[in-house]
Amino acid sequence: MRTLVVVALAVTLTTAAALPASDTHLEGELPSGAAYLMDVPADWNGTVLLYSHGYRAAGWPNPPQNAPDSATRDKLLDQGYALIGSSYATTGWAVTDAVPDQLATLDVFTEKFSEADRTLAWGTSYGGLVTTTLAERHADRFDGSLSMCGLVQGGVANWNSTLDPVFALNTLLGSDVRLTGFADQAEAQGAAQTLTADVTAAQESPEGRARIALAAALHNIPGDAVPGLIQFPAFSWRQEAESRAGGNPSWNTGVDYTAMLHRSPLYKEVTELYKEAGVALRADLKALNRAPRITADASAVRWMSDTSVFKGRLSDPQLNIHTTGDTLIPVQSESAYRRAATAAGAGQLLAQAYVDAPGHCTFTPGEMVGALRTLENRLDTGRWDVAPGSLNSLAQQEDPTTDARYAAYRPTPYPRPYDLAHPGDARP
């Protein structure tokens, strides 16, 4: 592990005598109040990696971050990369802070060191949304980008798809809780607690488990992931996003839940559970399709579209990687971004690869560094090589002690895509 000279602007300046003076660790504060973090090795190779971190809810710790984890950071520093990143000035659905803060961090780097030969944006989870926003809207600042387990379906699609499973649970379990338009966090958390209690009770019966599976399938997640969805994204995190948007950006008017279930990769599992429980699936789907619908606030949809929805107009290569068993940002989000990029005429600039693994962002350091190598190869040669064998070979070179898990995979369509390359999406 390399150790670094620490330079904390406007705070302290300390030097460890045994360390090379040109290995630099820089911390400071942007005018917005966001903190930034920079690590620049003595043998900098001329490439700077601007890392965008994942979602942090209101009240969570918010330190600056310039790599996904310490092992990946150390590998990249040993190979000569400069690593930079900020905390974002606020937590929550903070894209309007994250994007300018990340650009300002890049400005500070250029001022304090020099302009890089190559600048790459990369990020994980919500940071994948930030990364893709940077790539689409500020292409002149970057040579390429890497989104890992990213929320690349965009904000409107995300909140619509988060609404569907809790709407189904609320209807089929008779919970009668508010799903949008919360007055404050207390109301959102109270609704989450009520629905969680009803789900816990429903899990005790075959018919209850079948209905939970149906609701989960509308979001392309397994039934056992539903409590986590309710606990954070569907209520608490939604309320924070609504407070920024000035209202509810989600709707399910006009949605055919029967058709949506038939498109889900979990359809067969749902039908089997209903059969075992002796419950009529058709009756429950009819109840869903007849239930009173939720309408969006037009101004909130506009805000979310303006800040957090993609056009698919890449100007430089972007590589996306995703685990196949992601239950927080389902892998079908990649289908949504492929749809946008293809419609915008940027399909050849986008490559996507899949790691056969459960969980959200559960990549090994080798898999992530191998993905960066693949992006750089595309920049050097003008050609993508995202064959699983090629990616696994690069990953194994970077981390010989851990098996690489890239595999051939094609996700099913996203349940309710929404992007700015398809004008028809704008009609709720």
CSV table of C-alpha atoms in Angstrom, one decimal:
chain,number,residue,atom,x,y,z
A,1,MET,CA,0.0,0.0,0.0
A,2,ARG,CA,1.5,3.4,-0.9
A,3,THR,CA,1.5,6.1,1.7
A,4,LEU,CA,1.3,9.7,0.8
A,5,VAL,CA,2.3,13.2,1.8
A,6,VAL,CA,-0.7,15.0,3.1
A,7,VAL,CA,-1.5,18.5,2.0
A,8,ALA,CA,-4.8,19.8,3.5
A,9,LEU,CA,-5.5,23.3,2.1
A,10,ALA,CA,-6.6,25.9,4.5
A,11,VAL,CA,-6.2,23.4,7.3
A,12,THR,CA,-2.8,21.8,7.8
A,13,LEU,CA,0.3,20.8,6.0
A,14,THR,CA,2.2,17.7,7.2
A,15,THR,CA,5.0,15.8,5.6
A,16,ALA,CA,6.3,12.3,6.5
A,17,ALA,CA,10.1,12.5,6.0
A,18,ALA,CA,10.3,8.9,4.8
A,19,LEU,CA,7.9,9.5,2.0
A,20,PRO,CA,8.6,10.8,-1.5
A,21,ALA,CA,7.6,14.5,-1.5
A,22,SER,CA,5.8,14.4,-4.8
A,23,ASP,CA,3.3,11.8,-3.7
A,24,THR,CA,0.5,14.1,-2.7
A,25,HIS,CA,-2.7,13.7,-0.7
A,26,LEU,CA,-4.8,16.8,-1.0
A,27,GLU,CA,-8.0,17.7,0.9
A,28,GLY,CA,-9.9,20.9,0.8
A,29,GLU,CA,-13.3,22.6,0.5
A,30,LEU,CA,-15.1,24.0,-2.5
A,31,PRO,CA,-17.1,27.3,-2.4
A,32,SER,CA,-20.3,25.2,-2.2
A,33,GLY,CA,-19.1,23.7,1.1
A,34,ALA,CA,-18.4,20.3,-0.5
A,35,ALA,CA,-15.2,18.6,0.5
A,36,TYR,CA,-12.8,17.3,-2.1
A,37,LEU,CA,-10.1,14.6,-2.0
A,38,MET,CA,-7.1,14.1,-4.3
A,39,ASP,CA,-4.4,11.5,-4.4
A,40,VAL,CA,-1.6,12.1,-7.0
A,41,PRO,CA,1.3,9.6,-7.1
A,42,ALA,CA,4.9,10.6,-7.8
A,43,ASP,CA,4.8,8.7,-11.0
A,44,TRP,CA,1.5,10.2,-12.3
A,45,ASN,CA,0.8,8.6,-15.7
A,46,GLY,CA,-1.2,11.7,-16.9
A,47,THR,CA,-4.7,10.2,-16.5
A,48,VAL,CA,-7.0,11.6,-13.8
A,49,LEU,CA,-10.0,9.6,-12.6
A,50,LEU,CA,-13.0,11.7,-11.3
A,51,TYR,CA,-15.0,9.4,-9.0
A,52,SER,CA,-18.6,10.0,-8.2
A,53,HIS,CA,-19.8,8.2,-5.0
A,54,GLY,CA,-23.2,6.6,-4.4
A,55,TYR,CA,-26.3,7.8,-2.7
A,56,ARG,CA,-26.1,9.1,0.8
A,57,ALA,CA,-29.3,9.7,2.6
A,58,ALA,CA,-30.0,12.9,4.6
A,59,GLY,CA,-28.2,12.7,7.9
A,60,TRP,CA,-25.6,10.1,6.7
A,61,PRO,CA,-21.9,10.8,7.0
A,62,ASN,CA,-20.7,12.7,3.9
A,63,PRO,CA,-17.0,12.5,3.5
A,64,PRO,CA,-15.2,13.0,0.1
A,65,GLN,CA,-14.4,9.9,-1.8
A,66,ASN,CA,-12.1,9.3,-4.8
A,67,ALA,CA,-12.4,5.6,-5.3
A,68,PRO,CA,-14.9,2.8,-4.7
A,69,ASP,CA,-12.8,1.2,-1.9
A,70,SER,CA,-9.3,1.3,-0.5
A,71,ALA,CA,-8.0,-1.8,-2.3
A,72,THR,CA,-9.0,-0.4,-5.7
A,73,ARG,CA,-7.6,3.0,-4.8
A,74,ASP,CA,-4.2,1.5,-3.9
A,75,LYS,CA,-4.1,-0.6,-7.1
A,76,LEU,CA,-4.7,2.5,-9.2
A,77,LEU,CA,-2.3,4.7,-7.3
A,78,ASP,CA,0.4,2.1,-7.7
A,79,GLN,CA,-0.2,2.2,-11.5
A,80,GLY,CA,0.2,5.9,-11.6
A,81,TYR,CA,-3.4,7.2,-11.8
A,82,ALA,CA,-4.4,10.5,-10.1
A,83,LEU,CA,-7.7,10.0,-8.2
A,84,ILE,CA,-10.0,12.8,-7.3
A,85,GLY,CA,-13.6,13.2,-6.1
A,86,SER,CA,-15.9,15.3,-3.9
A,87,SER,CA,-18.5,14.8,-1.2
A,88,TYR,CA,-21.3,16.8,-2.9
A,89,ALA,CA,-22.5,19.8,-1.0
A,90,THR,CA,-25.7,18.0,0.2
A,91,THR,CA,-26.9,14.5,0.7
A,92,GLY,CA,-29.9,12.8,-0.8
A,93,TRP,CA,-31.0,13.2,-4.5
A,94,ALA,CA,-28.3,15.8,-4.9
A,95,VAL,CA,-27.5,15.7,-8.6
A,96,THR,CA,-27.8,19.5,-8.9
A,97,ASP,CA,-25.0,19.8,-6.3
A,98,ALA,CA,-23.0,16.7,-7.4
A,99,VAL,CA,-22.4,17.7,-11.0
A,100,PRO,CA,-21.1,21.2,-10.3
A,101,ASP,CA,-19.1,20.0,-7.3
A,102,GLN,CA,-17.4,17.3,-9.4
A,103,LEU,CA,-16.6,19.8,-12.2
A,104,ALA,CA,-15.2,22.2,-9.6
A,105,THR,CA,-13.1,19.4,-8.1
A,106,LEU,CA,-11.7,18.8,-11.6
A,107,ASP,CA,-10.9,22.6,-11.9
A,108,VAL,CA,-9.0,22.5,-8.6
A,109,PHE,CA,-7.0,19.6,-9.8
A,110,THR,CA,-6.0,21.3,-13.0
A,111,GLU,CA,-5.1,24.5,-11.1
A,112,LYS,CA,-3.0,22.7,-8.4
A,113,PHE,CA,-1.3,20.2,-10.7
A,114,SER,CA,-1.8,20.5,-14.4
A,115,GLU,CA,-4.3,19.6,-17.2
A,116,ALA,CA,-4.4,15.8,-17.5
A,117,ASP,CA,-3.5,14.0,-20.8
A,118,ARG,CA,-6.7,12.0,-20.3
A,119,THR,CA,-9.7,12.6,-18.0
A,120,LEU,CA,-12.1,9.8,-17.2
A,121,ALA,CA,-15.4,10.0,-15.2
A,122,TRP,CA,-16.4,7.0,-13.2
A,123,GLY,CA,-18.8,6.2,-10.4
A,124,THR,CA,-20.9,3.6,-8.6
A,125,SER,CA,-24.7,3.3,-8.0
A,126,TYR,CA,-26.2,6.8,-7.8
A,127,GLY,CA,-22.7,8.0,-8.8
A,128,GLY,CA,-23.4,6.2,-12.1
A,129,LEU,CA,-26.2,8.7,-12.7
A,130,VAL,CA,-23.8,11.5,-11.8
A,131,THR,CA,-21.1,10.1,-14.1
A,132,THR,CA,-23.5,9.7,-17.0
A,133,THR,CA,-24.8,13.2,-16.5
A,134,LEU,CA,-21.3,14.5,-16.6
A,135,ALA,CA,-20.6,12.4,-19.8
A,136,GLU,CA,-23.7,13.6,-21.6
A,137,ARG,CA,-23.8,17.3,-20.5
A,138,HIS,CA,-20.1,18.1,-20.1
A,139,ALA,CA,-18.5,15.9,-22.7
A,140,ASP,CA,-15.9,18.6,-23.4
A,141,ARG,CA,-14.3,17.9,-20.0
A,142,PHE,CA,-13.9,14.1,-20.4
A,143,ASP,CA,-12.4,11.5,-22.7
A,144,GLY,CA,-14.6,8.6,-21.6
A,145,SER,CA,-16.7,7.3,-18.7
A,146,LEU,CA,-17.3,4.2,-16.6
A,147,SER,CA,-20.6,3.7,-14.8
A,148,MET,CA,-20.7,0.8,-12.3
A,149,CYS,CA,-24.0,-0.6,-11.0
A,150,GLY,CA,-25.3,2.8,-12.1
A,151,LEU,CA,-28.8,4.3,-11.9
A,152,VAL,CA,-28.6,4.8,-15.6
A,153,GLN,CA,-32.4,4.5,-16.1
A,154,GLY,CA,-32.6,8.1,-14.9
A,155,GLY,CA,-34.7,9.7,-12.2
A,156,VAL,CA,-38.2,9.6,-13.6
A,157,ALA,CA,-37.9,5.9,-14.6
A,158,ASN,CA,-36.4,5.1,-11.2
A,159,TRP,CA,-39.1,6.7,-9.2
A,160,ASN,CA,-41.9,5.2,-11.4
A,161,SER,CA,-40.4,1.8,-11.1
A,162,THR,CA,-40.0,2.2,-7.3
A,163,LEU,CA,-43.7,3.1,-7.1
A,164,ASP,CA,-45.1,0.0,-8.8
A,165,PRO,CA,-44.2,-2.6,-6.2
A,166,VAL,CA,-45.5,-0.6,-3.2
A,167,PHE,CA,-48.6,0.3,-5.1
A,168,ALA,CA,-49.2,-3.5,-5.7
A,169,LEU,CA,-48.6,-4.3,-2.0
A,170,ASN,CA,-50.8,-1.4,-0.8
A,171,THR,CA,-53.6,-2.6,-3.0
A,172,LEU,CA,-53.3,-6.4,-2.5
A,173,LEU,CA,-52.6,-6.4,1.2
A,174,GLY,CA,-55.2,-3.7,2.0
A,175,SER,CA,-52.6,-1.4,3.7
A,176,ASP,CA,-54.1,1.9,2.6
A,177,VAL,CA,-50.9,4.1,3.2
A,178,ARG,CA,-49.8,7.2,1.4
A,179,LEU,CA,-47.3,6.3,-1.4
A,180,THR,CA,-46.4,9.8,-2.6
A,181,GLY,CA,-46.8,13.5,-1.6
A,182,PHE,CA,-45.5,13.1,1.9
A,183,ALA,CA,-45.6,16.1,4.2
A,184,ASP,CA,-42.2,15.2,5.8
A,185,GLN,CA,-39.9,12.4,6.7
A,186,ALA,CA,-42.0,11.4,9.7
A,187,GLU,CA,-45.0,10.7,7.5
A,188,ALA,CA,-42.9,8.8,4.9
A,189,GLN,CA,-41.3,6.7,7.6
A,190,GLY,CA,-44.7,6.0,9.3
A,191,ALA,CA,-46.1,4.8,6.0
A,192,ALA,CA,-43.0,2.5,5.5
A,193,GLN,CA,-43.5,1.1,9.0
A,194,THR,CA,-47.1,0.3,8.4
A,195,LEU,CA,-46.5,-1.4,5.0
A,196,THR,CA,-43.5,-3.3,6.4
A,197,ALA,CA,-45.7,-4.7,9.2
A,198,ASP,CA,-48.3,-5.8,6.7
A,199,VAL,CA,-45.6,-7.5,4.5
A,200,THR,CA,-44.2,-9.3,7.5
A,201,ALA,CA,-47.7,-10.6,8.4
A,202,ALA,CA,-48.3,-11.6,4.8
A,203,GLN,CA,-45.1,-13.6,4.7
A,204,GLU,CA,-46.7,-16.1,7.1
A,205,SER,CA,-49.2,-17.4,4.5
A,206,PRO,CA,-48.7,-18.9,1.0
A,207,GLU,CA,-51.2,-16.4,-0.5
A,208,GLY,CA,-49.3,-13.5,1.2
A,209,ARG,CA,-46.0,-14.7,-0.1
A,210,ALA,CA,-47.4,-15.0,-3.6
A,211,ARG,CA,-48.7,-11.4,-3.5
A,212,ILE,CA,-45.3,-10.2,-2.3
A,213,ALA,CA,-43.6,-12.0,-5.2
A,214,LEU,CA,-46.1,-10.4,-7.6
A,215,ALA,CA,-45.3,-6.9,-6.3
A,216,ALA,CA,-41.5,-7.6,-6.4
A,217,ALA,CA,-41.7,-8.9,-9.9
A,218,LEU,CA,-43.0,-5.5,-11.1
A,219,HIS,CA,-39.6,-4.1,-10.0
A,220,ASN,CA,-37.7,-7.2,-11.2
A,221,ILE,CA,-36.5,-8.1,-7.7
A,222,PRO,CA,-37.0,-11.2,-5.6
A,223,GLY,CA,-39.6,-11.1,-2.9
A,224,ASP,CA,-37.0,-11.2,-0.1
A,225,ALA,CA,-35.7,-7.8,-1.3
A,226,VAL,CA,-39.1,-6.1,-0.7
A,227,PRO,CA,-38.4,-5.1,3.0
A,228,GLY,CA,-35.3,-3.2,2.0
A,229,LEU,CA,-37.1,-1.4,-0.8
A,230,ILE,CA,-39.8,-0.3,1.6
A,231,GLN,CA,-37.4,0.7,4.4
A,232,PHE,CA,-35.4,3.2,2.3
A,233,PRO,CA,-36.0,4.0,-1.4
A,234,ALA,CA,-39.8,3.7,-1.7
A,235,PHE,CA,-40.6,6.1,1.2
A,236,SER,CA,-37.8,7.9,3.0
A,237,TRP,CA,-35.6,8.5,0.0
A,238,ARG,CA,-38.7,9.3,-2.2
A,239,GLN,CA,-39.8,12.0,0.3
A,240,GLU,CA,-36.4,13.7,0.1
A,241,ALA,CA,-36.4,13.6,-3.7
A,242,GLU,CA,-39.9,15.0,-3.8
A,243,SER,CA,-38.9,17.8,-1.6
A,244,ARG,CA,-36.3,18.8,-4.2
A,245,ALA,CA,-38.6,18.3,-7.1
A,246,GLY,CA,-41.4,20.3,-5.5
A,247,GLY,CA,-43.9,17.5,-5.7
A,248,ASN,CA,-44.4,14.0,-6.9
A,249,PRO,CA,-42.6,13.1,-10.1
A,250,SER,CA,-44.2,9.6,-10.4
A,251,TRP,CA,-47.4,8.2,-11.8
A,252,ASN,CA,-49.0,4.9,-12.8
A,253,THR,CA,-51.9,6.2,-14.8
A,254,GLY,CA,-52.4,4.0,-17.9
A,255,VAL,CA,-50.1,1.2,-16.6
A,256,ASP,CA,-51.2,-2.3,-17.5
A,257,TYR,CA,-49.8,-4.4,-14.6
A,258,THR,CA,-50.8,-7.7,-16.3
A,259,ALA,CA,-48.6,-6.8,-19.3
A,260,MET,CA,-45.8,-5.7,-17.0
A,261,LEU,CA,-45.8,-8.9,-15.1
A,262,HIS,CA,-45.7,-11.0,-18.3
A,263,ARG,CA,-42.6,-9.1,-19.3
A,264,SER,CA,-40.9,-9.7,-15.9
A,265,PRO,CA,-38.1,-12.3,-15.7
A,266,LEU,CA,-39.8,-13.4,-12.5
A,267,TYR,CA,-43.2,-14.2,-14.1
A,268,LYS,CA,-42.8,-17.9,-14.0
A,269,GLU,CA,-41.9,-17.9,-10.3
A,270,VAL,CA,-45.0,-15.7,-9.5
A,271,THR,CA,-47.4,-18.0,-11.4
A,272,GLU,CA,-46.0,-21.1,-9.5
A,273,LEU,CA,-46.4,-19.4,-6.1
A,274,TYR,CA,-50.0,-18.4,-6.9
A,275,LYS,CA,-50.7,-22.0,-8.0
A,276,GLU,CA,-49.2,-23.4,-4.8
A,277,ALA,CA,-51.2,-20.9,-2.7
A,278,GLY,CA,-54.5,-21.7,-4.5
A,279,VAL,CA,-55.0,-18.0,-5.3
A,280,ALA,CA,-56.3,-16.6,-8.6
A,281,LEU,CA,-53.5,-14.5,-10.2
A,282,ARG,CA,-55.9,-13.1,-12.7
A,283,ALA,CA,-58.2,-11.8,-10.0
A,284,ASP,CA,-55.3,-10.0,-8.3
A,285,LEU,CA,-54.1,-8.5,-11.5
A,286,LYS,CA,-57.6,-7.3,-12.2
A,287,ALA,CA,-57.7,-5.7,-8.8
A,288,LEU,CA,-54.4,-3.9,-9.5
A,289,ASN,CA,-55.6,-2.7,-12.9
A,290,ARG,CA,-58.9,-1.4,-11.4
A,291,ALA,CA,-57.3,0.3,-8.4
A,292,PRO,CA,-57.4,4.1,-8.3
A,293,ARG,CA,-54.2,5.4,-9.9
A,294,ILE,CA,-51.6,7.9,-8.8
A,295,THR,CA,-50.9,11.0,-10.9
A,296,ALA,CA,-47.7,13.0,-11.0
A,297,ASP,CA,-47.2,16.7,-10.4
A,298,ALA,CA,-46.3,18.1,-13.8
A,299,SER,CA,-43.8,20.6,-12.4
A,300,ALA,CA,-42.0,17.8,-10.4
A,301,VAL,CA,-41.7,15.7,-13.6
A,302,ARG,CA,-40.2,18.7,-15.4
A,303,TRP,CA,-37.7,19.2,-12.6
A,304,MET,CA,-36.7,15.6,-12.6
A,305,SER,CA,-36.5,15.5,-16.4
A,306,ASP,CA,-34.3,18.6,-16.4
A,307,THR,CA,-31.9,17.4,-13.8
A,308,SER,CA,-31.9,13.6,-13.8
A,309,VAL,CA,-33.1,12.1,-17.1
A,310,PHE,CA,-30.8,11.2,-19.9
A,311,LYS,CA,-30.8,12.0,-23.6
A,312,GLY,CA,-28.6,9.1,-24.6
A,313,ARG,CA,-26.3,11.6,-26.5
A,314,LEU,CA,-22.8,10.4,-25.6
A,315,SER,CA,-19.9,12.1,-27.4
A,316,ASP,CA,-17.2,9.8,-25.9
A,317,PRO,CA,-17.1,6.1,-25.1
A,318,GLN,CA,-18.9,4.9,-22.0
A,319,LEU,CA,-18.6,1.5,-20.5
A,320,ASN,CA,-21.3,0.3,-18.0
A,321,ILE,CA,-20.9,-2.8,-15.8
A,322,HIS,CA,-23.6,-4.3,-13.6
A,323,THR,CA,-24.0,-7.3,-11.4
A,324,THR,CA,-26.8,-9.6,-12.7
A,325,GLY,CA,-28.3,-10.1,-9.2
A,326,ASP,CA,-28.6,-6.4,-8.2
A,327,THR,CA,-31.7,-5.9,-6.1
A,328,LEU,CA,-31.2,-2.1,-5.4
A,329,ILE,CA,-30.7,-1.0,-9.0
A,330,PRO,CA,-32.0,-3.9,-11.1
A,331,VAL,CA,-29.8,-4.9,-14.0
A,332,GLN,CA,-32.6,-3.9,-16.4
A,333,SER,CA,-31.6,-0.3,-15.9
A,334,GLU,CA,-28.9,-1.1,-18.5
A,335,SER,CA,-31.6,-1.9,-21.0
A,336,ALA,CA,-33.1,1.5,-20.4
A,337,TYR,CA,-29.9,3.4,-21.1
A,338,ARG,CA,-29.2,1.2,-24.2
A,339,ARG,CA,-32.6,2.2,-25.5
A,340,ALA,CA,-31.8,5.9,-25.0
A,341,ALA,CA,-28.3,5.8,-26.5
A,342,THR,CA,-29.5,3.8,-29.5
A,343,ALA,CA,-32.4,6.2,-30.2
A,344,ALA,CA,-29.9,9.1,-29.9
A,345,GLY,CA,-27.5,7.6,-32.4
A,346,ALA,CA,-24.8,6.9,-29.8
A,347,GLY,CA,-25.2,3.2,-29.5
A,348,GLN,CA,-21.7,2.4,-30.8
A,349,LEU,CA,-20.1,4.6,-28.1
A,350,LEU,CA,-21.8,2.6,-25.4
A,351,ALA,CA,-20.6,-0.8,-24.2
A,352,GLN,CA,-22.2,-2.9,-21.4
A,353,ALA,CA,-20.8,-5.9,-19.5
A,354,TYR,CA,-22.2,-8.0,-16.8
A,355,VAL,CA,-20.7,-9.7,-13.7
A,356,ASP,CA,-22.5,-12.9,-12.7
A,357,ALA,CA,-22.9,-12.1,-9.0
A,358,PRO,CA,-25.6,-11.3,-6.4
A,359,GLY,CA,-25.9,-7.9,-4.7
A,360,HIS,CA,-25.4,-4.3,-5.5
A,361,CYS,CA,-22.0,-3.1,-6.6
A,362,THR,CA,-20.4,-6.3,-5.4
A,363,PHE,CA,-17.5,-6.1,-7.9
A,364,THR,CA,-14.0,-7.1,-7.0
A,365,PRO,CA,-11.2,-4.6,-7.4
A,366,GLY,CA,-9.9,-6.7,-10.3
A,367,GLU,CA,-13.2,-6.5,-12.1
A,368,MET,CA,-13.4,-2.7,-11.7
A,369,VAL,CA,-9.8,-2.0,-12.7
A,370,GLY,CA,-10.2,-4.5,-15.6
A,371,ALA,CA,-13.2,-2.4,-16.7
A,372,LEU,CA,-11.1,0.8,-16.6
A,373,ARG,CA,-8.5,-1.0,-18.7
A,374,THR,CA,-11.2,-2.0,-21.2
A,375,LEU,CA,-12.4,1.7,-21.5
A,376,GLU,CA,-8.8,2.8,-22.0
A,377,ASN,CA,-8.3,0.2,-24.7
A,378,ARG,CA,-11.3,1.5,-26.5
A,379,LEU,CA,-9.9,5.0,-26.4
A,380,ASP,CA,-6.5,3.8,-27.6
A,381,THR,CA,-7.8,1.5,-30.4
A,382,GLY,CA,-11.2,2.9,-31.4
A,383,ARG,CA,-12.7,-0.6,-30.8
A,384,TRP,CA,-14.6,-2.2,-28.0
A,385,ASP,CA,-13.6,-5.6,-26.7
A,386,VAL,CA,-16.1,-6.4,-23.9
A,387,ALA,CA,-16.2,-10.2,-24.5
A,388,PRO,CA,-16.4,-11.9,-21.0
A,389,GLY,CA,-13.2,-13.7,-21.7
A,390,SER,CA,-11.3,-10.5,-22.4
A,391,LEU,CA,-12.7,-8.8,-19.3
A,392,ASN,CA,-12.0,-11.8,-17.1
A,393,SER,CA,-8.4,-11.9,-18.4
A,394,LEU,CA,-7.9,-8.3,-17.5
A,395,ALA,CA,-9.5,-8.7,-14.1
A,396,GLN,CA,-7.3,-11.7,-13.3
A,397,GLN,CA,-4.2,-9.8,-14.3
A,398,GLU,CA,-5.2,-7.1,-11.8
A,399,ASP,CA,-6.3,-9.5,-9.1
A,400,PRO,CA,-4.9,-13.0,-9.6
A,401,THR,CA,-6.1,-14.2,-6.2
A,402,THR,CA,-9.8,-13.7,-6.9
A,403,ASP,CA,-12.0,-15.3,-9.6
A,404,ALA,CA,-13.3,-13.0,-12.3
A,405,ARG,CA,-17.0,-13.4,-13.0
A,406,TYR,CA,-17.8,-11.5,-16.2
A,407,ALA,CA,-20.4,-13.6,-18.2
A,408,ALA,CA,-22.5,-13.4,-21.3
A,409,TYR,CA,-25.8,-11.8,-20.3
A,410,ARG,CA,-28.6,-9.7,-21.8
A,411,PRO,CA,-31.0,-8.1,-19.4
A,412,THR,CA,-34.7,-8.0,-20.2
A,413,PRO,CA,-36.3,-4.6,-21.0
A,414,TYR,CA,-36.7,-2.1,-18.2
A,415,PRO,CA,-40.3,-2.1,-16.9
A,416,ARG,CA,-41.1,1.6,-17.5
A,417,PRO,CA,-38.3,3.4,-19.3
A,418,TYR,CA,-38.3,7.2,-19.6
A,419,ASP,CA,-35.7,9.2,-21.5
A,420,LEU,CA,-35.4,12.3,-23.5
A,421,ALA,CA,-34.6,10.5,-26.7
A,422,HIS,CA,-38.2,9.2,-26.9
A,423,PRO,CA,-40.7,12.1,-26.9
A,424,GLY,CA,-43.5,9.7,-26.2
A,425,ASP,CA,-42.1,9.0,-22.8
A,426,ALA,CA,-43.1,12.6,-21.8
A,427,ARG,CA,-46.8,11.7,-21.7
A,428,PRO,CA,-47.7,10.2,-18.3
